[in-house]
XYZ file of C-alpha atoms in Angstrom:
718
model
C 18.302 1.084 29.245
C 20.074 1.037 32.541
C 19.829 2.669 35.598
C 22.370 5.350 35.283
C 20.432 8.574 36.169
C 20.850 11.406 33.973
C 22.209 14.412 33.991
C 19.047 17.122 35.856
C 18.010 19.603 33.575
C 18.485 23.284 34.819
C 16.689 24.539 32.092
C 14.314 26.825 33.185
C 10.947 25.496 32.668
C 9.062 25.135 29.190
C 5.176 25.595 28.602
C 3.403 21.996 28.332
C 2.175 21.819 24.426
C -1.129 23.026 24.178
C -4.746 20.950 24.871
C -6.430 19.653 21.906
C -9.272 22.094 23.097
C -7.154 24.852 23.388
C -5.598 24.304 19.396
C -9.421 24.252 18.563
C -10.369 27.207 20.191
C -6.967 29.053 18.761
C -8.105 27.851 15.694
C -12.025 29.084 15.377
C -10.639 32.167 16.637
C -7.799 33.267 15.408
C -8.146 31.210 11.543
C -4.989 32.815 9.692
C -2.604 30.966 12.526
C -3.301 28.071 11.092
C -2.364 28.093 7.971
C 0.732 29.473 8.924
C -0.055 33.301 8.610
C 2.368 36.214 10.423
C 0.741 37.614 13.896
C 1.104 39.733 15.847
C 1.394 39.262 19.254
C -1.029 41.683 21.870
C 0.244 42.628 24.280
C 0.320 40.250 28.140
C -3.221 41.860 28.931
C -4.890 41.481 26.122
C -4.361 38.430 25.478
C -7.576 36.045 25.629
C -6.982 33.221 28.370
C -7.874 30.118 27.304
C -7.757 27.368 30.414
C -5.273 24.180 30.089
C -7.399 20.812 30.724
C -5.790 20.331 34.051
C -6.694 23.966 35.506
C -10.550 22.526 34.209
C -9.399 19.171 35.388
C -8.237 20.426 39.434
C -11.353 23.545 39.196
C -8.364 26.319 38.596
C -9.217 30.039 37.640
C -7.455 31.343 35.036
C -4.732 32.746 36.770
C -4.031 29.868 38.621
C -6.080 30.519 41.882
C -8.564 27.395 42.891
C -12.084 28.450 42.326
C -14.397 27.669 39.055
C -12.025 27.228 35.804
C -14.076 28.635 33.186
C -14.498 26.403 29.713
C -13.637 28.082 26.527
C -15.710 30.586 24.874
C -18.962 28.899 23.579
C -20.300 30.648 20.676
C -23.893 33.200 21.265
C -26.709 31.873 20.378
C -28.635 34.862 18.414
C -31.293 34.772 17.045
C -31.375 35.265 13.186
C -33.746 36.817 10.777
C -33.737 34.387 7.956
C -32.475 37.610 5.718
C -29.429 37.480 8.378
C -28.663 34.315 8.171
C -28.602 34.073 4.645
C -25.887 36.708 4.558
C -23.851 34.589 7.942
C -24.024 31.549 4.994
C -22.613 34.098 2.522
C -19.734 34.956 4.470
C -18.807 31.780 5.605
C -18.613 30.678 2.255
C -16.426 33.509 1.457
C -12.729 32.274 0.167
C -10.746 33.881 2.651
C -13.205 32.248 5.353
C -13.424 29.251 3.757
C -9.286 28.567 3.023
C -8.359 30.128 6.186
C -6.373 32.892 4.357
C -4.179 30.296 1.987
C -4.899 30.000 -1.781
C -8.324 29.117 -3.233
C -6.854 27.769 -6.050
C -6.462 23.925 -5.190
C -9.961 24.156 -3.801
C -11.893 25.543 -7.345
C -9.721 23.299 -9.630
C -9.984 19.786 -8.322
C -13.864 20.637 -7.320
C -14.038 21.929 -11.188
C -12.592 18.585 -12.212
C -14.601 16.244 -10.246
C -17.584 18.308 -11.895
C -16.808 17.946 -15.407
C -15.906 13.992 -13.980
C -18.916 12.909 -12.438
C -21.423 14.860 -15.802
C -19.544 12.489 -17.834
C -19.692 9.334 -15.542
C -23.410 10.580 -15.013
C -24.609 11.159 -18.901
C -23.762 7.837 -19.651
C -27.338 6.563 -17.908
C -28.736 9.579 -20.448
C -27.543 7.877 -23.305
C -28.280 4.287 -22.725
C -31.355 4.591 -24.520
C -30.179 5.565 -27.639
C -26.144 3.751 -27.923
C -28.884 0.581 -27.460
C -29.966 1.356 -30.815
C -26.756 0.651 -32.730
C -24.635 -1.575 -30.421
C -27.870 -4.112 -29.691
C -26.648 -4.892 -25.952
C -30.232 -5.490 -23.607
C -30.529 -4.344 -20.108
C -28.799 -7.871 -18.800
C -25.775 -6.889 -19.973
C -25.401 -3.351 -18.740
C -26.638 -4.739 -15.642
C -24.100 -7.157 -15.276
C -21.181 -4.878 -16.592
C -21.927 -2.642 -14.229
C -21.836 -4.532 -10.690
C -18.467 -6.067 -12.103
C -16.881 -2.535 -12.123
C -18.452 -1.514 -8.809
C -16.444 -4.792 -7.970
C -13.378 -4.285 -9.640
C -13.688 -0.304 -7.861
C -14.184 -1.565 -4.394
C -11.856 -3.618 -4.368
C -9.023 -1.266 -6.561
C -9.917 1.199 -3.664
C -7.767 0.573 -0.585
C -5.158 -0.534 -2.796
C -5.165 2.851 -5.011
C -5.520 4.851 -1.608
C -1.927 2.700 -0.611
C -0.245 3.866 -3.510
C -1.295 7.450 -3.261
C 0.121 8.153 -0.198
C 3.609 6.874 -1.466
C 3.952 8.945 -4.639
C 2.310 12.068 -6.090
C -1.199 12.794 -5.643
C -1.166 15.482 -8.271
C 0.306 12.993 -10.715
C -2.090 10.030 -10.279
C -4.798 12.841 -10.115
C -4.063 13.819 -13.929
C -3.095 10.230 -14.938
C -6.984 9.347 -13.749
C -8.838 11.765 -15.056
C -7.464 12.194 -18.375
C -7.617 8.784 -18.909
C -11.388 8.338 -18.185
C -11.676 11.728 -19.804
C -9.574 9.641 -23.484
C -12.427 6.120 -22.705
C -15.538 8.034 -22.589
C -13.929 10.173 -25.923
C -13.130 6.855 -27.581
C -16.650 5.195 -26.708
C -17.974 7.581 -29.024
C -16.376 5.261 -31.717
C -17.284 2.157 -30.914
C -19.954 -0.380 -32.969
C -19.422 -2.880 -30.936
C -20.553 -4.638 -27.755
C -17.026 -5.441 -26.668
C -15.913 -2.358 -27.405
C -18.834 -0.420 -25.151
C -17.547 -3.070 -22.521
C -13.736 -2.510 -23.047
C -13.567 1.521 -23.039
C -16.406 1.530 -20.508
C -13.565 -1.046 -18.328
C -10.970 1.125 -18.779
C -12.927 4.247 -17.466
C -13.960 3.177 -14.823
C -10.661 1.417 -13.652
C -8.234 4.720 -14.382
C -10.975 7.121 -12.600
C -10.918 5.015 -9.400
C -7.036 6.802 -9.729
C -8.842 10.083 -9.557
C -11.054 9.098 -6.418
C -9.201 8.449 -3.250
C -6.815 11.509 -4.055
C -9.387 14.285 -4.354
C -9.857 14.200 -0.648
C -6.266 14.055 0.952
C -4.860 16.556 -1.613
C -7.604 18.964 -0.058
C -6.838 18.230 3.967
C -3.547 19.284 2.889
C -4.442 22.076 1.081
C -5.938 23.716 4.239
C -6.386 23.545 8.139
C -8.475 21.337 9.809
C -11.194 23.895 11.478
C -12.488 24.636 7.780
C -12.754 21.521 6.422
C -16.372 21.256 6.613
C -16.762 23.895 4.466
C -13.972 22.704 1.899
C -15.224 19.235 1.549
C -19.020 20.777 1.460
C -17.497 23.007 -1.938
C -15.742 19.993 -3.024
C -18.769 17.605 -2.634
C -21.306 20.510 -4.157
C -18.875 20.008 -7.168
C -19.715 16.152 -7.790
C -23.351 17.081 -6.666
C -23.717 19.705 -9.575
C -22.249 16.718 -12.362
C -25.371 14.593 -11.362
C -28.044 17.586 -12.096
C -25.980 19.096 -15.611
C -24.455 16.199 -17.131
C -27.711 14.310 -18.532
C -29.220 17.540 -19.200
C -25.923 18.350 -21.858
C -25.489 15.070 -22.890
C -29.761 14.461 -23.589
C -29.371 17.676 -25.686
C -26.396 16.610 -27.735
C -27.751 13.474 -28.175
C -31.076 14.730 -28.993
C -29.480 17.502 -31.501
C -26.486 15.412 -33.112
C -26.156 11.451 -31.598
C -25.319 9.869 -28.559
C -21.617 9.762 -30.249
C -21.698 13.525 -30.409
C -22.470 14.021 -26.679
C -19.280 11.331 -25.124
C -16.543 13.108 -27.647
C -18.156 16.349 -25.640
C -18.012 15.052 -22.346
C -15.144 13.497 -22.563
C -13.054 15.578 -23.881
C -14.247 18.112 -21.326
C -12.869 15.957 -19.080
C -9.826 14.829 -20.479
C -9.236 18.909 -20.939
C -10.054 18.773 -17.142
C -7.158 16.778 -16.026
C -4.703 18.859 -17.194
C -5.294 21.364 -14.238
C -3.749 18.561 -11.276
C -0.331 19.179 -13.192
C -0.255 23.296 -12.331
C -1.021 22.082 -8.821
C 2.114 21.715 -6.022
C 2.140 18.835 -4.497
C 1.313 20.219 -0.896
C 3.504 18.427 2.021
C 1.607 15.766 3.816
C 0.581 16.545 7.134
C 1.877 19.766 6.416
C -1.823 21.491 7.942
C -2.015 19.109 11.123
C 1.298 19.807 12.103
C 0.139 23.419 12.052
C -2.727 22.826 14.059
C -0.952 21.459 16.453
C 1.180 24.451 17.425
C 4.721 24.007 14.649
C 6.348 26.054 13.078
C 5.978 26.746 9.214
C 9.152 25.990 8.461
C 9.594 22.326 10.655
C 5.312 21.759 8.835
C 6.574 21.777 5.749
C 9.518 19.570 6.049
C 8.517 15.983 4.256
C 7.843 13.558 6.385
C 9.079 10.224 6.396
C 7.804 7.495 4.350
C 4.899 5.577 5.521
C 4.349 1.930 7.059
C 3.748 -1.240 4.382
C 0.616 -2.087 3.215
C -0.749 -4.431 6.507
C 0.867 -2.489 8.631
C -1.100 0.666 6.979
C -4.388 -1.687 7.656
C -3.526 -2.269 10.449
C -3.035 1.445 11.759
C -5.829 2.154 10.369
C -8.543 -0.622 12.363
C -6.822 0.626 15.841
C -8.760 3.762 15.047
C -11.767 2.988 17.487
C -13.666 6.062 15.403
C -13.234 4.996 12.307
C -13.749 1.085 12.737
C -17.236 1.810 14.149
C -17.964 4.112 11.155
C -16.947 1.317 8.794
C -19.035 -0.811 10.563
C -21.771 1.949 9.741
C -20.683 2.114 6.406
C -23.264 -0.345 4.844
C -26.245 0.968 6.454
C -25.272 4.412 5.136
C -24.641 2.706 1.757
C -28.459 1.035 1.280
C -30.066 4.519 2.479
C -28.230 6.755 0.428
C -26.971 4.908 -2.839
C -29.683 2.917 -3.347
C -32.214 5.540 -1.056
C -32.534 7.248 -4.834
C -34.033 4.368 -6.772
C -36.147 2.900 -4.280
C -37.640 7.240 -4.206
C -37.781 6.913 -7.750
C -40.072 3.489 -8.199
C -41.891 4.273 -4.769
C -43.472 8.028 -6.693
C -44.063 5.770 -10.107
C -46.053 2.766 -8.626
C -47.899 4.385 -6.000
C -48.408 8.352 -7.526
C -48.604 6.748 -10.456
C -46.964 10.045 -11.531
C -45.524 10.343 -15.395
C -42.078 10.865 -15.976
C -41.035 13.777 -16.606
C -42.518 14.229 -12.934
C -40.419 12.159 -11.708
C -37.439 13.449 -13.886
C -38.139 16.881 -12.380
C -38.210 15.174 -8.450
C -35.395 13.688 -9.427
C -33.493 17.081 -10.475
C -35.135 18.606 -7.383
C -33.636 15.810 -4.935
C -30.434 16.949 -5.873
C -30.844 20.556 -5.739
C -32.081 19.835 -1.891
C -28.518 17.534 -1.626
C -26.708 20.741 -2.849
C -28.263 23.367 -0.062
C -28.191 20.481 2.586
C -24.427 20.275 1.535
C -23.771 24.270 2.033
C -25.288 24.747 5.163
C -24.127 21.543 6.279
C -20.674 22.768 5.428
C -20.313 25.576 8.319
C -22.139 23.633 10.630
C -19.843 20.859 10.941
C -16.881 23.661 10.937
C -18.463 25.020 14.313
C -18.820 21.690 15.728
C -15.574 20.467 14.541
C -13.757 23.726 16.504
C -15.522 23.024 20.179
C -16.803 19.188 20.216
C -15.926 17.507 17.285
C -17.287 14.345 18.512
C -21.158 15.542 18.552
C -20.390 16.124 14.365
C -20.802 12.395 14.312
C -23.619 12.760 17.567
C -25.490 15.504 14.762
C -25.098 12.503 11.680
C -26.407 9.831 14.038
C -29.246 12.728 14.961
C -30.006 13.138 11.163
C -30.811 9.484 10.476
C -33.340 9.227 13.466
C -34.986 12.111 11.513
C -34.577 9.932 8.565
C -36.717 6.962 10.116
C -39.562 9.567 10.954
C -39.045 10.977 7.577
C -39.856 7.122 6.717
C -42.970 6.418 8.164
C -44.127 9.513 7.249
C -43.652 8.399 3.641
C -45.273 5.015 4.061
C -47.865 5.972 5.557
C -49.073 9.012 3.868
C -51.003 8.543 0.483
C -50.721 12.447 -0.524
C -48.755 13.237 -3.307
C -48.319 16.981 -1.873
C -47.249 15.439 1.848
C -44.975 12.700 0.592
C -42.977 14.822 -2.251
C -41.672 16.757 0.137
C -40.656 13.791 2.350
C -38.414 12.948 -0.852
C -37.582 15.908 -1.786
C -35.588 16.567 1.708
C -34.461 13.264 2.610
C -31.176 14.070 -0.469
C -30.443 17.434 1.735
C -30.463 15.651 5.463
C -28.660 12.855 3.903
C -25.989 15.028 1.571
C -24.744 16.668 4.913
C -23.518 13.188 6.041
C -20.521 12.713 3.709
C -18.956 15.824 4.385
C -19.095 16.166 7.996
C -17.672 11.830 7.945
C -14.986 13.152 5.800
C -13.593 15.686 7.882
C -13.756 13.978 10.717
C -12.292 10.831 8.927
C -9.073 13.208 8.027
C -8.733 14.255 11.461
C -8.610 10.579 12.955
C -6.569 8.643 10.268
C -2.526 10.304 10.876
C -1.450 11.954 7.229
C 1.013 9.216 6.712
C -2.297 6.825 5.944
C -4.469 9.311 5.210
C -4.873 7.669 1.825
C -5.943 3.994 2.034
C -7.648 5.434 5.503
C -10.247 6.797 3.400
C -10.291 3.915 0.918
C -10.479 0.970 4.140
C -14.365 1.632 3.962
C -14.835 0.049 -0.152
C -15.491 -3.428 1.951
C -17.634 -1.922 3.911
C -19.487 -0.416 0.950
C -19.795 -3.634 -1.078
C -21.365 -5.052 1.883
C -23.372 -3.138 1.953
C -24.533 -3.060 -2.005
C -25.194 -6.331 -1.219
C -27.704 -5.214 1.111
C -29.586 -3.215 -0.421
C -30.225 -6.024 -3.451
C -31.617 -8.311 -1.217
C -33.969 -5.119 0.043
C -34.479 -3.867 -2.972
C -36.247 -7.238 -3.737
C -38.509 -6.779 -0.847
C -39.597 -3.747 -1.518
C -39.940 -4.046 -5.231
C -41.853 -7.737 -4.314
C -44.599 -5.565 -2.767
C -46.941 -2.890 -4.104
C -47.325 -1.617 0.285
C -46.002 0.991 0.523
C -44.825 0.152 4.390
C -42.651 -2.530 2.652
C -40.735 0.564 2.971
C -40.266 0.364 6.864
C -37.527 -2.329 5.916
C -35.794 0.764 6.346
C -35.977 1.553 10.036
C -33.933 -0.762 11.825
C -30.990 0.325 8.927
C -31.215 3.851 9.592
C -31.557 2.933 13.257
C -28.572 0.671 13.832
C -26.387 3.699 11.558
C -27.945 6.091 14.091
C -26.139 4.152 16.729
C -22.966 3.332 15.057
C -22.775 7.128 14.866
C -23.223 8.121 18.746
C -20.954 5.687 19.724
C -18.313 6.872 17.498
C -18.835 10.088 18.307
C -17.384 9.254 22.093
C -13.669 8.131 20.821
C -13.349 11.267 18.990
C -11.006 13.783 20.380
C -9.204 11.050 21.591
C -8.060 9.814 18.168
C -7.381 13.560 17.328
C -4.573 13.844 20.027
C -3.080 10.321 18.510
C -3.369 11.149 14.840
C -1.778 14.562 16.132
C 0.681 12.422 18.626
C 1.960 10.531 14.894
C 2.226 13.661 12.944
C 4.852 15.394 16.176
C 6.296 12.119 16.201
C 7.144 11.970 12.879
C 7.967 15.290 13.335
C 10.560 14.506 16.401
C 11.840 11.595 14.157
C 12.551 14.545 11.311
C 13.989 17.646 13.671
C 16.841 14.565 15.771
C 17.698 13.627 12.045
C 18.510 17.063 11.305
C 20.309 17.874 14.434
C 22.630 14.605 14.370
C 20.973 12.782 17.609
C 18.928 10.593 15.622
C 16.145 9.546 17.600
C 15.798 5.305 18.274
C 12.749 5.757 20.063
C 10.038 8.026 20.223
C 7.025 8.461 22.366
C 4.518 10.926 22.160
C 0.943 11.713 24.067
C 1.340 7.737 25.292
C -1.757 6.479 27.207
C -2.488 3.204 28.615
C -5.321 1.519 30.013
C -5.171 -1.530 32.768
C -8.904 -2.855 32.686
C -10.650 0.353 31.805
C -8.225 1.989 34.659
C -5.603 4.597 33.108
C -2.121 4.444 34.597
C 0.125 6.680 31.352
C -0.771 10.375 30.884
C 0.444 11.726 27.690
C 3.647 10.585 28.570
C 6.615 12.151 25.534
C 9.817 10.212 25.885
C 12.913 10.068 23.830
C 15.905 8.048 23.116
C 18.342 8.896 20.955
C 20.871 6.148 18.913
C 23.295 4.606 21.633
C 21.823 6.325 24.281
C 21.854 5.047 28.170
C 18.760 6.310 29.927
C 17.270 5.849 32.842
C 13.469 5.574 33.882
C 12.953 6.836 37.347
C 10.003 6.147 39.271
C 8.090 5.328 42.533
C 6.591 1.860 42.468
C 3.013 2.464 40.763
C 4.210 5.416 38.594
C 3.950 3.292 35.407
C 7.565 2.430 34.250
C 7.152 -0.653 33.553
C 3.918 -0.224 31.607
C 5.679 2.434 29.201
C 8.560 -0.783 28.775
C 5.114 -3.254 28.039
C 3.720 -0.373 25.770
C 6.488 0.120 24.134
C 7.161 -4.007 23.576
C 3.910 -4.095 22.292
C 3.178 -6.209 25.637
C 0.603 -3.338 26.658
C -1.361 -1.703 23.521
C -0.958 2.078 24.255
C -5.343 3.576 24.604
C -2.911 6.695 22.624
C -0.509 7.787 21.375
C 2.355 7.332 19.182
C 5.584 5.318 19.556
C 7.856 5.559 16.477
C 10.892 2.710 16.189
C 13.755 4.810 13.932
C 10.369 6.774 12.325
C 8.273 4.000 11.868
C 5.811 3.731 14.546
C 5.183 0.467 16.040
C 2.320 2.008 18.394
C -0.152 -1.050 17.432
C 1.801 -3.432 15.994
C 2.164 -7.301 17.646
C 4.427 -7.628 20.308
C 6.421 -10.569 17.917
C 6.792 -8.222 14.952
C 8.165 -5.581 17.994
C 10.539 -8.290 19.193
C 12.078 -9.339 14.572
C 12.282 -5.030 15.247
C 14.946 -6.307 17.770
C 13.498 -4.109 20.125
C 14.195 -6.036 23.449
C 12.952 -5.997 27.059
C 13.959 -7.944 29.841
C 10.980 -8.394 32.189
C 11.843 -7.216 36.307
C 12.394 -9.640 38.773
C 13.008 -13.503 37.675
C 13.388 -12.876 33.674
C 14.172 -16.494 33.372
C 12.753 -20.570 32.598
C 13.533 -21.398 36.261
C 12.913 -25.268 35.495
C 15.276 -25.179 32.549
C 18.664 -25.457 33.007
C 20.877 -22.112 31.959
C 22.196 -23.704 28.643
C 18.155 -24.441 27.527
C 17.460 -20.799 28.426
C 20.229 -19.259 26.521
C 19.494 -21.948 23.440
C 15.161 -19.900 24.058
C 16.499 -17.005 23.395
C 17.852 -17.298 19.934
C 14.336 -17.848 18.115
C 15.244 -14.543 16.224
C 18.541 -16.023 14.699
C 17.982 -19.705 14.434
C 19.503 -19.605 10.793
C 22.658 -17.487 11.926
C 24.470 -20.581 13.360
C 27.999 -18.809 13.380
C 26.166 -15.214 14.902
C 24.694 -17.599 18.041
C 28.086 -19.640 18.973
C 29.888 -16.168 18.356
C 27.847 -14.799 20.974
C 27.704 -17.742 23.303
C 31.411 -17.572 23.237
C 30.865 -13.253 24.789
C 28.569 -14.578 27.124
C 30.087 -16.962 28.521
C 33.991 -16.056 28.439
C 33.643 -12.412 28.433
C 30.853 -11.256 30.498
C 29.302 -13.839 32.944
C 32.259 -16.348 32.833
C 30.423 -17.064 36.503
C 27.344 -18.979 33.916
C 29.841 -21.461 32.702
C 30.384 -23.522 35.403
C 26.662 -24.118 35.662
C 25.191 -24.684 32.154
C 24.016 -28.016 32.961
C 22.366 -26.849 36.001
C 18.246 -25.201 36.601
C 18.157 -21.762 36.570
C 16.208 -21.319 39.358
C 19.011 -22.881 41.320
C 21.138 -19.587 40.556
C 21.369 -17.069 42.615
C 19.307 -13.164 42.154
C 22.376 -11.641 40.321
C 23.427 -15.279 38.093
C 19.906 -14.830 37.316
C 19.804 -11.315 36.207
C 23.038 -12.316 34.147
C 21.741 -15.027 32.373
C 18.420 -12.894 31.538
C 20.997 -10.173 30.342
C 22.905 -13.186 27.620
C 18.989 -14.095 26.930
C 18.777 -10.549 25.914
C 22.147 -10.142 23.931
C 21.462 -13.594 22.071
C 18.466 -11.608 20.719
C 20.553 -8.409 18.988
C 19.011 -6.105 20.980
C 18.334 -2.693 18.961
C 16.803 -1.392 21.527
C 17.261 -3.118 25.464
C 14.560 -2.365 27.928
C 16.021 -3.469 31.387
C 13.124 -3.161 33.845
C 15.004 -3.257 37.827
C 18.069 -3.749 37.251
C 19.620 -3.869 40.843
C 16.590 -5.543 42.365
C 17.417 -7.665 45.005
C 21.370 -7.510 44.247
C 24.251 -6.073 45.833
C 25.592 -3.252 44.901
C 29.092 -5.131 43.726
C 27.162 -7.038 41.297
C 24.612 -3.907 40.348
C 28.437 -1.912 38.880
C 29.262 -5.329 37.344
C 26.222 -5.370 35.054
C 25.949 -1.697 34.081
C 30.039 -1.450 33.168
C 28.938 -4.538 30.454
C 25.538 -2.442 29.315
C 27.902 0.552 29.131
C 30.918 -1.664 27.341
C 28.174 -2.828 24.793
C 26.577 0.649 24.422
C 30.438 0.848 23.253
C 30.909 -1.528 21.319
C 27.100 -0.934 19.545
C 25.476 -4.234 20.575
């Protein structure tokens, strides 16, 4: 970059990019627009006015005059009867409402496949007693096999999620579901423990291909403002499979044999996988870009390739909301997956309920979970439309309710008081899953959504280990007070969810900025003016003080751009954010189509991004030759390049330095020090050269000389 002033823009001012609050408001009131539906513009006087974020901050009214600006319209709290609430719930789940006018086929197909896959997976537990007689295995064999499968699936989850960001997800789903069904079918042919272990291991590994794709696919099929209901519908299919699967498997095993159950469930699952072949692979991030205001045509253009594994994981770790949900995952694992086992043991040991009653209570608990999913979906969508962060605050409140229910369960000795609590817990906890997933798909950029949704796996494994320890503690005591050991865990999970809610809107902005930066890169390629650097909605803080606010900035290939502004305006801060010396607190920075927002400075330098700092950019105590040699660290293996570039710098560009190679750099004049700093920059093979305060303290003649050299280098492509 040089200090050349760019041509003045005489075009009429363009309207500012709508804020996230306005996007969500429009999505809530005009859901069809987010799905790319045709919109008939209303007359200006009839259009709803949505104040911008800036107007709200300055207290300006919607007409531009000073005064209190109205907040975006909030939903009116109506007092509805139970019957009216039921009608509203039915209305919320109409296909046209759930899918915002888009086709409901993908949702129905994927949810049905999940239902059948869940039936197959959950039917195994019922068949084990029948299988044990024929195959001769014991409980320890099953426990070991289950633990191994769980660990393998957990380890594979992020890797498969990473793969899902790169290949066709519909084909992955077909291979995963069909392969799992075939393995289940083959299980019915087995006659030894080794055969059982091989088929179930194969089924578990192949079915793991299906787990990371369903949610990202649905996020790309349907707009953000309906994801609460979409994911609730999806998870309801899996929950329904936990009820139907054991019933079907038990009936087939009783009437025919356990082999017939595997033949039926495995064959059904294998056939269901074919449904993925009838689904068209959606464009990744298309719905997110539509909701950000991109046209239908632009949103459907395929994005550039996603980043590598380490870079993807680092990008996920930079999302504050996601990182806090990682920390909460062990506590949810203890309270979710392990809770069912604890409650069954509690019913048997404390209330001495017969097995049939426990089975009925378990089935009713699953129904309660389905009701929670159905009720929670519209609730999540309403929160997302106005205050997305409050979704996680709601989840924290639900975990607090869990604490009080556990207290009541621990101290109650009356079965008719305890059993309603047992049934209520699954209903409350089932709201957590789609709500968390909806927020995660909003804060994770579309290009890394596959791996992003699977980064919880290691934390889930930690939760499983925690549960095993707590299960031993609870099981070793006949006192119901032992249930209270779960209270600190639920409280920790609640506090982490509430803390995560504070950064949701910021992280949604960052994810949207990344999608828009990708889109800008594609548009620049098509226009022939390929962008080297793209910054979108960049914020930077220093020790809690915000310096940059929503900066958009582009630099094309072989372009010289001047960044002008008063002292303290943030020019140097923007350059530091681009070079990674100061990490951006929001937004997206792309170099050559790759996200470098949270990449360490040494990796950004390795991508040939060179920043020449203002003032003294040299080592004053080292000689001129030593300063030049120190700048060759990125090319130390290419002595031929170093020699040729040294000759070029000392003979062609800065001959004044040649006679002073052995002198301390601090003894040079200001202009000569700038020449030396530029020489160091040239030795680093800059792809993007950023010069801070090139003219600081220099005579006009020296500045003209440096600018002419920069122009010559631009023409040479160096």
